[in-house]
CSV table of C-alpha atoms and ligand atoms in Angstrom, one decimal:
chain,number,residue,atom,x,y,z
A,1,UNK,CA,-0.2,0.1,-0.1
A,2,UNK,CA,0.8,3.6,0.1
A,3,UNK,CA,3.9,5.1,1.8
A,4,UNK,CA,2.9,8.4,3.1
A,5,UNK,CA,3.5,10.1,6.8
A,6,UNK,CA,1.4,9.1,9.2
A,7,UNK,CA,-1.6,11.4,10.0
A,8,UNK,CA,-0.1,13.6,12.9
A,9,UNK,CA,-1.3,16.3,14.2
A,10,UNK,CA,1.3,18.2,16.3
A,11,UNK,CA,3.0,15.6,18.5
A,12,UNK,CA,-0.2,13.3,18.1
A,13,UNK,CA,0.4,10.7,15.7
A,14,UNK,CA,-2.9,8.9,14.8
A,15,UNK,CA,-3.3,5.4,13.9
A,16,UNK,CA,-5.2,5.8,10.6
A,17,UNK,CA,-6.8,8.5,8.2
A,18,UNK,CA,-10.1,8.5,9.6
A,19,UNK,CA,-11.8,10.8,11.7
A,20,UNK,CA,-15.5,11.8,13.4
A,21,UNK,CA,-16.8,14.8,12.5
A,22,UNK,CA,-18.0,16.8,15.4
A,23,UNK,CA,-21.7,16.9,15.2
A,24,UNK,CA,-24.0,19.1,17.4
A,25,UNK,CA,-26.1,16.8,19.2
A,26,UNK,CA,-24.3,13.8,18.3
A,27,UNK,CA,-21.4,13.4,19.0
A,28,UNK,CA,-21.1,13.4,22.4
A,29,UNK,CA,-19.4,10.5,24.6
A,30,UNK,CA,-21.6,7.9,24.1
A,31,UNK,CA,-21.4,8.3,20.3
A,32,UNK,CA,-17.9,9.0,20.3
A,33,UNK,CA,-16.9,6.0,22.3
A,34,UNK,CA,-18.9,3.6,20.7
A,35,UNK,CA,-17.6,4.8,16.6
A,36,UNK,CA,-13.7,4.9,18.4
A,37,UNK,CA,-14.4,1.2,19.3
A,38,UNK,CA,-15.0,1.0,15.4
A,39,UNK,CA,-11.6,2.4,14.7
A,40,UNK,CA,-11.4,5.8,14.3
A,41,UNK,CA,-8.6,7.6,13.8
A,42,UNK,CA,-9.4,10.7,15.7
A,43,UNK,CA,-13.0,11.9,16.9
A,44,UNK,CA,-14.1,15.6,17.7
A,45,UNK,CA,-17.0,16.4,20.1
A,46,UNK,CA,-19.6,18.4,19.2
A,47,UNK,CA,-19.5,21.6,18.9
A,48,UNK,CA,-19.1,24.0,22.3
A,49,UNK,CA,-20.2,27.4,23.1
A,50,UNK,CA,-17.3,30.0,24.8
A,51,UNK,CA,-20.1,31.8,26.5
A,52,UNK,CA,-21.0,28.5,27.7
A,53,UNK,CA,-17.8,27.8,29.5
A,54,UNK,CA,-17.2,31.4,30.4
A,55,UNK,CA,-20.6,31.2,32.5
A,56,UNK,CA,-19.3,27.7,33.7
A,57,UNK,CA,-23.0,26.6,32.2
A,58,UNK,CA,-23.7,23.2,34.0
A,59,UNK,CA,-24.6,21.7,30.9
A,60,UNK,CA,-21.5,23.5,28.8
A,61,UNK,CA,-19.5,21.8,31.2
A,62,UNK,CA,-20.4,18.6,30.8
A,63,UNK,CA,-20.2,18.4,27.2
A,64,UNK,CA,-16.4,18.6,28.1
A,65,UNK,CA,-16.3,14.9,29.8
A,66,UNK,CA,-13.5,12.6,27.9
A,67,UNK,CA,-13.3,9.0,28.6
A,68,UNK,CA,-9.4,8.2,28.5
A,69,UNK,CA,-10.5,5.0,25.5
A,70,UNK,CA,-11.5,7.5,23.2
A,71,UNK,CA,-8.3,9.5,22.5
A,72,UNK,CA,-6.8,11.2,20.6
A,73,UNK,CA,-9.9,13.8,20.6
A,74,UNK,CA,-10.3,17.2,19.7
A,75,UNK,CA,-13.0,19.1,21.4
A,76,UNK,CA,-14.6,22.1,19.1
A,77,UNK,CA,-15.6,25.8,20.4
A,78,UNK,CA,-17.4,28.3,18.8
A,79,UNK,CA,-17.5,32.3,19.4
A,80,UNK,CA,-17.7,35.4,18.1
A,81,UNK,CA,-15.3,37.7,19.8
A,82,UNK,CA,-12.0,36.7,20.2
A,83,UNK,CA,-11.7,37.6,23.9
A,84,UNK,CA,-14.4,35.1,24.7
A,85,UNK,CA,-12.7,32.5,22.6
A,86,UNK,CA,-9.6,32.8,23.7
A,87,UNK,CA,-10.9,32.1,27.3
A,88,UNK,CA,-12.4,29.6,26.7
A,89,UNK,CA,-9.7,27.9,24.7
A,90,UNK,CA,-7.4,28.3,28.2
A,91,UNK,CA,-10.2,26.8,30.1
A,92,UNK,CA,-10.4,23.5,27.9
A,93,UNK,CA,-6.4,23.8,27.5
A,94,UNK,CA,-5.6,24.1,31.5
A,95,UNK,CA,-9.3,21.8,32.4
A,96,UNK,CA,-9.9,18.9,30.1
A,97,UNK,CA,-7.6,16.0,28.9
A,98,UNK,CA,-8.7,16.8,25.1
A,99,UNK,CA,-5.7,16.3,23.0
A,100,UNK,CA,-6.5,19.2,20.2
A,101,UNK,CA,-8.7,22.3,20.2
A,102,UNK,CA,-10.6,23.0,17.5
A,103,UNK,CA,-12.0,26.0,16.5
A,104,UNK,CA,-15.6,26.1,14.5
A,105,UNK,CA,-15.3,28.3,11.4
A,106,UNK,CA,-17.9,26.4,9.5
A,107,UNK,CA,-21.5,26.2,11.3
A,108,UNK,CA,-24.3,27.8,8.7
A,109,UNK,CA,-26.7,27.7,11.4
A,110,UNK,CA,-28.1,31.1,11.9
A,111,UNK,CA,-27.7,31.1,16.0
A,112,UNK,CA,-24.4,31.1,15.5
A,113,UNK,CA,-24.0,33.5,12.8
A,114,UNK,CA,-26.1,36.3,14.1
A,115,UNK,CA,-22.8,35.9,17.2
A,116,UNK,CA,-20.7,36.4,14.0
A,117,UNK,CA,-19.2,32.5,14.7
A,118,UNK,CA,-19.2,30.0,12.9
A,119,UNK,CA,-18.8,30.5,8.9
A,120,UNK,CA,-19.1,34.0,8.9
A,121,UNK,CA,-15.1,34.8,9.9
A,122,UNK,CA,-14.6,32.8,5.7
A,123,UNK,CA,-15.1,36.5,4.4
A,124,UNK,CA,-12.0,37.7,6.0
A,125,UNK,CA,-8.7,35.9,6.1
A,126,UNK,CA,-7.4,38.6,8.2
A,127,UNK,CA,-10.1,38.2,11.0
A,128,UNK,CA,-8.9,34.6,10.8
A,129,UNK,CA,-5.6,34.9,11.1
A,130,UNK,CA,-6.6,37.4,14.0
A,131,UNK,CA,-8.7,34.5,15.8
A,132,UNK,CA,-6.5,31.9,14.9
A,133,UNK,CA,-2.9,33.5,16.5
A,134,UNK,CA,-4.7,35.0,19.8
A,135,UNK,CA,-5.6,31.3,20.8
A,136,UNK,CA,-2.5,29.8,19.6
A,137,UNK,CA,-0.6,32.2,21.2
A,138,UNK,CA,-2.8,31.4,25.0
A,139,UNK,CA,-2.9,27.5,25.0
A,140,UNK,CA,-0.4,24.5,24.9
A,141,UNK,CA,-2.1,22.5,22.9
A,142,UNK,CA,-2.3,22.3,19.1
A,143,UNK,CA,-5.0,24.4,17.9
A,144,UNK,CA,-6.7,23.8,14.4
A,145,UNK,CA,-9.9,24.7,12.6
A,146,UNK,CA,-12.3,23.4,11.0
A,147,UNK,CA,-14.0,25.6,8.1
A,148,UNK,CA,-16.5,25.5,5.1
A,149,UNK,CA,-14.9,26.4,1.6
A,150,UNK,CA,-15.9,29.9,1.5
A,151,UNK,CA,-19.7,31.6,2.6
A,152,UNK,CA,-21.2,31.8,-1.1
A,153,UNK,CA,-19.8,31.0,-4.7
A,154,UNK,CA,-18.2,34.8,-5.1
A,155,UNK,CA,-16.6,34.4,-1.6
A,156,UNK,CA,-14.4,31.5,-1.4
A,157,UNK,CA,-11.4,32.2,0.4
A,158,UNK,CA,-10.8,28.6,1.4
A,159,UNK,CA,-6.8,28.7,0.5
A,160,UNK,CA,-6.5,32.1,2.0
A,161,UNK,CA,-8.3,31.2,4.8
A,162,UNK,CA,-6.1,28.1,5.3
A,163,UNK,CA,-2.7,29.9,4.8
A,164,UNK,CA,-3.8,32.4,7.6
A,165,UNK,CA,-4.1,29.5,9.6
A,166,UNK,CA,-1.0,28.1,9.0
A,167,UNK,CA,0.5,31.4,9.3
A,168,UNK,CA,-1.3,32.1,12.7
A,169,UNK,CA,0.5,28.9,14.3
A,170,UNK,CA,-2.9,26.4,13.7
A,171,UNK,CA,-1.9,22.8,13.7
A,172,UNK,CA,-4.2,21.5,11.3
A,173,UNK,CA,-7.4,22.5,9.2
A,174,UNK,CA,-10.7,20.5,8.3
A,175,UNK,CA,-12.0,21.6,5.2
A,176,UNK,CA,-16.1,21.1,4.5
A,177,UNK,CA,-16.4,21.6,0.7
A,178,UNK,CA,-19.8,23.2,0.8
A,179,UNK,CA,-20.5,27.3,1.2
A,180,UNK,CA,-22.1,28.5,4.1
A,181,UNK,CA,-24.9,29.4,2.1
A,182,UNK,CA,-24.7,25.9,0.4
A,183,UNK,CA,-25.7,24.5,4.1
A,184,UNK,CA,-26.0,21.1,3.1
A,185,UNK,CA,-27.6,21.0,0.1
A,186,UNK,CA,-25.4,20.1,-3.7
A,187,UNK,CA,-22.2,18.7,-3.9
A,188,UNK,CA,-19.3,19.0,-1.6
A,189,UNK,CA,-16.2,20.7,-3.7
A,190,UNK,CA,-13.2,17.8,-3.8
A,191,UNK,CA,-11.6,20.3,-6.0
A,192,UNK,CA,-11.3,23.2,-3.5
A,193,UNK,CA,-10.2,21.0,-0.5
A,194,UNK,CA,-7.3,19.8,-3.1
A,195,UNK,CA,-6.4,23.2,-3.8
A,196,UNK,CA,-6.2,23.7,0.1
A,197,UNK,CA,-3.7,20.7,0.9
A,198,UNK,CA,-1.4,21.9,-2.4
A,199,UNK,CA,-0.7,25.3,-1.2
A,200,UNK,CA,-0.7,24.7,2.9
A,201,UNK,CA,2.2,22.7,4.8
A,202,UNK,CA,0.0,22.0,7.9
A,203,UNK,CA,-2.2,18.5,8.1
A,204,UNK,CA,-5.7,19.1,5.7
A,205,UNK,CA,-8.7,16.9,6.7
A,206,UNK,CA,-11.0,16.9,4.1
A,207,UNK,CA,-14.9,16.5,4.5
A,208,UNK,CA,-18.2,16.2,2.9
A,209,UNK,CA,-20.0,13.6,1.1
A,210,UNK,CA,-17.8,10.5,2.2
A,211,UNK,CA,-20.3,8.2,2.2
A,212,UNK,CA,-18.5,4.7,1.6
A,213,UNK,CA,-15.2,3.3,2.1
A,214,UNK,CA,-14.5,3.6,-1.3
A,215,UNK,CA,-15.5,7.8,-1.6
A,216,UNK,CA,-12.6,7.8,1.6
A,217,UNK,CA,-10.0,6.2,-0.8
A,218,UNK,CA,-11.2,8.5,-3.7
A,219,UNK,CA,-11.0,11.7,-1.7
A,220,UNK,CA,-7.3,10.5,-0.4
A,221,UNK,CA,-6.9,9.9,-3.8
A,222,UNK,CA,-8.2,13.0,-5.8
A,223,UNK,CA,-7.4,15.7,-3.5
A,224,UNK,CA,-4.0,14.4,-1.3
A,225,UNK,CA,-5.0,15.4,1.8
A,226,UNK,CA,-3.7,13.7,4.8
A,227,UNK,CA,-7.5,12.4,6.5
A,228,UNK,CA,-11.0,12.0,5.7
A,229,UNK,CA,-13.5,12.9,8.4
A,230,UNK,CA,-17.1,11.7,8.0
A,231,UNK,CA,-20.3,12.8,9.9
A,232,UNK,CA,-23.9,11.6,8.5
A,233,UNK,CA,-22.7,8.4,6.9
A,234,UNK,CA,-21.1,7.2,10.6
A,235,UNK,CA,-24.6,7.7,11.9
A,236,UNK,CA,-26.4,4.7,13.3
A,237,UNK,CA,-24.0,3.5,11.1
A,238,UNK,CA,-20.0,2.8,13.1
A,239,UNK,CA,-19.7,0.4,11.2
A,240,UNK,CA,-18.6,2.8,7.8
A,241,UNK,CA,-15.5,4.0,10.2
A,242,UNK,CA,-14.7,0.2,10.2
A,243,UNK,CA,-15.0,-0.6,6.7
A,244,UNK,CA,-13.2,2.7,5.7
A,245,UNK,CA,-9.8,2.2,8.1
A,246,UNK,CA,-10.1,-1.7,6.3
A,247,UNK,CA,-10.6,-0.5,2.9
A,248,UNK,CA,-7.9,1.9,3.1
A,249,UNK,CA,-5.7,-0.6,5.2
A,250,UNK,CA,-6.3,-3.9,3.0
A,251,UNK,CA,-8.5,-2.8,-0.2
A,252,UNK,CA,-10.8,-5.4,1.3
A,253,UNK,CA,-14.6,-4.4,1.7
A,254,UNK,CA,-15.9,-5.6,4.9
A,255,UNK,CA,-19.7,-7.0,4.9
A,256,UNK,CA,-22.9,-5.2,6.4
A,257,UNK,CA,-23.7,-5.9,9.4
A,258,UNK,CA,-26.7,-8.0,10.7
A,259,UNK,CA,-29.3,-7.0,12.7
A,260,UNK,CA,-28.2,-8.5,15.9
A,261,UNK,CA,-25.4,-6.8,15.5
A,262,UNK,CA,-26.8,-3.3,14.4
A,263,UNK,CA,-29.1,-3.8,17.4
A,264,UNK,CA,-26.6,-5.1,19.7
A,265,UNK,CA,-24.3,-1.8,19.2
A,266,UNK,CA,-27.2,0.7,19.1
A,267,UNK,CA,-28.1,-0.8,22.9
A,268,UNK,CA,-24.8,-0.4,24.0
A,269,UNK,CA,-24.6,3.5,22.7
A,270,UNK,CA,-28.2,4.0,24.6
A,271,UNK,CA,-26.5,2.1,27.7
A,272,UNK,CA,-24.0,4.9,27.3
A,273,UNK,CA,-26.6,7.8,26.9
A,274,UNK,CA,-28.5,6.7,29.6
A,275,UNK,CA,-25.7,6.9,31.8
A,276,UNK,CA,-24.3,10.4,30.6
A,277,UNK,CA,-27.6,12.4,30.3
A,278,UNK,CA,-29.8,10.0,32.3
A,279,UNK,CA,-32.7,8.2,31.3
A,280,UNK,CA,-35.4,10.4,30.4
A,281,UNK,CA,-33.1,12.8,28.0
A,282,UNK,CA,-31.3,9.8,26.7
A,283,UNK,CA,-34.5,7.8,25.6
A,284,UNK,CA,-35.8,10.8,23.7
A,285,UNK,CA,-31.8,11.7,22.4
A,286,UNK,CA,-32.0,7.8,21.2
A,287,UNK,CA,-34.8,7.9,18.7
A,288,UNK,CA,-33.0,9.7,16.0
A,289,UNK,CA,-30.1,7.1,16.7
A,290,UNK,CA,-32.5,4.3,16.8
A,291,UNK,CA,-34.0,5.5,13.4
A,292,UNK,CA,-30.5,5.7,11.9
A,293,UNK,CA,-29.7,2.1,13.2
A,294,UNK,CA,-32.5,0.8,11.9
A,295,UNK,CA,-32.4,2.3,8.4
A,296,UNK,CA,-32.4,-0.8,5.9
A,297,UNK,CA,-34.0,-3.0,8.2
A,298,UNK,CA,-37.3,-4.6,6.7
A,299,UNK,CA,-40.6,-2.9,8.3
A,300,UNK,CA,-38.8,-0.1,10.1
A,301,UNK,CA,-41.0,2.6,9.2
A,302,UNK,CA,-43.7,0.7,11.7
A,303,UNK,CA,-40.7,-0.1,14.4
A,304,UNK,CA,-39.6,4.4,14.0
A,305,UNK,CA,-43.2,5.4,14.7
A,306,UNK,CA,-43.2,3.3,17.9
A,307,UNK,CA,-40.0,4.5,18.9
A,308,UNK,CA,-40.7,7.8,18.7
A,309,UNK,CA,-43.7,7.4,21.4
A,310,UNK,CA,-41.2,5.7,24.0
A,311,UNK,CA,-41.2,7.4,27.2
A,312,UNK,CA,-38.9,4.7,29.1
A,313,UNK,CA,-35.8,2.9,28.8
A,314,UNK,CA,-37.8,-0.5,29.4
A,315,UNK,CA,-40.0,0.2,25.9
A,316,UNK,CA,-37.2,1.2,23.6
A,317,UNK,CA,-35.1,-1.9,24.9
A,318,UNK,CA,-38.2,-4.1,24.3
A,319,UNK,CA,-38.6,-2.7,20.7
A,320,UNK,CA,-35.3,-3.4,19.8
A,321,UNK,CA,-34.6,-6.7,20.7
A,322,UNK,CA,-38.7,-7.4,19.1
A,323,UNK,CA,-36.5,-6.2,16.0
A,324,UNK,CA,-34.1,-9.0,16.4
A,325,UNK,CA,-36.5,-11.5,16.9
A,326,UNK,CA,-38.6,-10.4,14.0
A,327,UNK,CA,-36.0,-10.4,11.4
A,328,UNK,CA,-34.6,-14.1,12.8
A,329,UNK,CA,-38.3,-15.1,12.6
A,330,UNK,CA,-38.3,-13.7,8.6
A,331,UNK,CA,-35.2,-15.7,8.2
A,332,UNK,CA,-36.4,-18.7,9.4
A,333,UNK,CA,-39.3,-18.6,6.9
A,334,UNK,CA,-37.7,-17.4,3.7
A,335,UNK,CA,-35.3,-20.6,4.5
A,336,UNK,CA,-38.4,-22.7,4.8
A,337,UNK,CA,-39.9,-21.3,1.3
A,338,UNK,CA,-36.5,-22.4,-0.2
B,1,FMN,C1,-26.6,17.1,13.0
B,1,FMN,C2,-25.3,17.7,12.3
B,1,FMN,C3,-24.5,18.3,13.4
B,1,FMN,C4,-23.2,19.5,13.0
B,1,FMN,N1,-22.5,19.7,13.6
B,1,FMN,C5,-21.7,20.2,13.6
B,1,FMN,C6,-20.6,21.2,14.9
B,1,FMN,O1,-20.8,21.2,16.3
B,1,FMN,N2,-19.3,21.3,14.7
B,1,FMN,C7,-19.2,21.5,13.1
B,1,FMN,O2,-18.2,21.7,12.9
B,1,FMN,N3,-19.5,20.8,12.1
B,1,FMN,C8,-20.9,20.1,12.4
B,1,FMN,N4,-21.4,19.3,11.3
B,1,FMN,C9,-21.3,19.6,10.3
B,1,FMN,C10,-20.0,17.9,10.0
B,1,FMN,O3,-19.4,17.8,10.9
B,1,FMN,C11,-19.8,18.0,8.7
B,1,FMN,O4,-18.7,19.1,8.6
B,1,FMN,C12,-20.8,17.6,7.4
B,1,FMN,O5,-21.7,16.7,7.8
B,1,FMN,C13,-20.9,17.3,6.2
B,1,FMN,O6,-19.5,16.1,6.2
B,1,FMN,P1,-20.7,14.6,5.7
B,1,FMN,O7,-20.8,15.0,4.6
B,1,FMN,O8,-19.4,13.3,5.7
B,1,FMN,O9,-21.8,14.4,6.8
B,1,FMN,C14,-22.8,18.9,12.0
B,1,FMN,C15,-23.5,18.0,10.6
B,1,FMN,C16,-24.4,17.4,11.2
B,1,FMN,C17,-25.2,16.3,10.1
């Protein structure tokens, strides 16, 4: 296989080039650890508000929790002003065992943009430089940035912004190949990601529309990036991470999981979520995850409806266990027919 230098950010050397994306409302420790066990080389936590950290908001502080088994990990912060961003970064630097501090410069959501955070900075490489330099100066841990390629089609400063990040002392940049205006529409532009890689010396992580292990290989080959970041394809599907790691290492495509395997991992994820957030919140958050895990399973529409009504962990577990039972019976029936 290819002889390329290992994927490294600062002093941290990753075991492979497959990275779990930060996803708000998803990438908490319960999900990250589950994905990590499927071999992710690096995991990103969901974005954390600088103001929440500074105000010592309990929910925000809880988001800093890291399990040793999921390392290496990047904690991502967002904010609109230099002072608060720096203060939040210092807090993460001194009070967490995160390996990397990541700054969010890609979030397209209006709530975030209104406070000048997220993708808004992408219009101004000088601002990008100023923010990153201030954070880098204030902390010991490596600082990275996750950004979109630009604001809209007329304002794509991906290369300039990545160069600003590099000059400011940033240790890596992750690039989602869409503009802010695109939100999640259209296709991710990998050509711009390639241009970024060509024009900086820090590691570049490519992101956007990696849906299969083959996509991951194609992104690495076509853009030359140091690693691929996977978001939506890993929802309810940590096997995607395992299959990608395996495919990149051996060229072999591992089979899809059985229904039993899917439900077992879903239940493990659920137990972790209960430990993290308590039963009430976990049951409600798990509804969307369960729907993702059930994707592709026969009759999943009816099961999803039932899941959306559950109130207790016991009810949810019973439905999920029943899915395995039904699929087993279905298989037996099919064997008889044959
Ligand atoms: C539910 C959800 C939440 C997200 N939250 C964040 C976030 O907190 N921080 C961030 O930088 N990007 C966030 N993103 C963007 C993803 O990290 C990623 O850039 C995007 O989904 C494109 O990658 P994909 O095509 O592999 O999904 C989020 C995406 C989704 C779907």
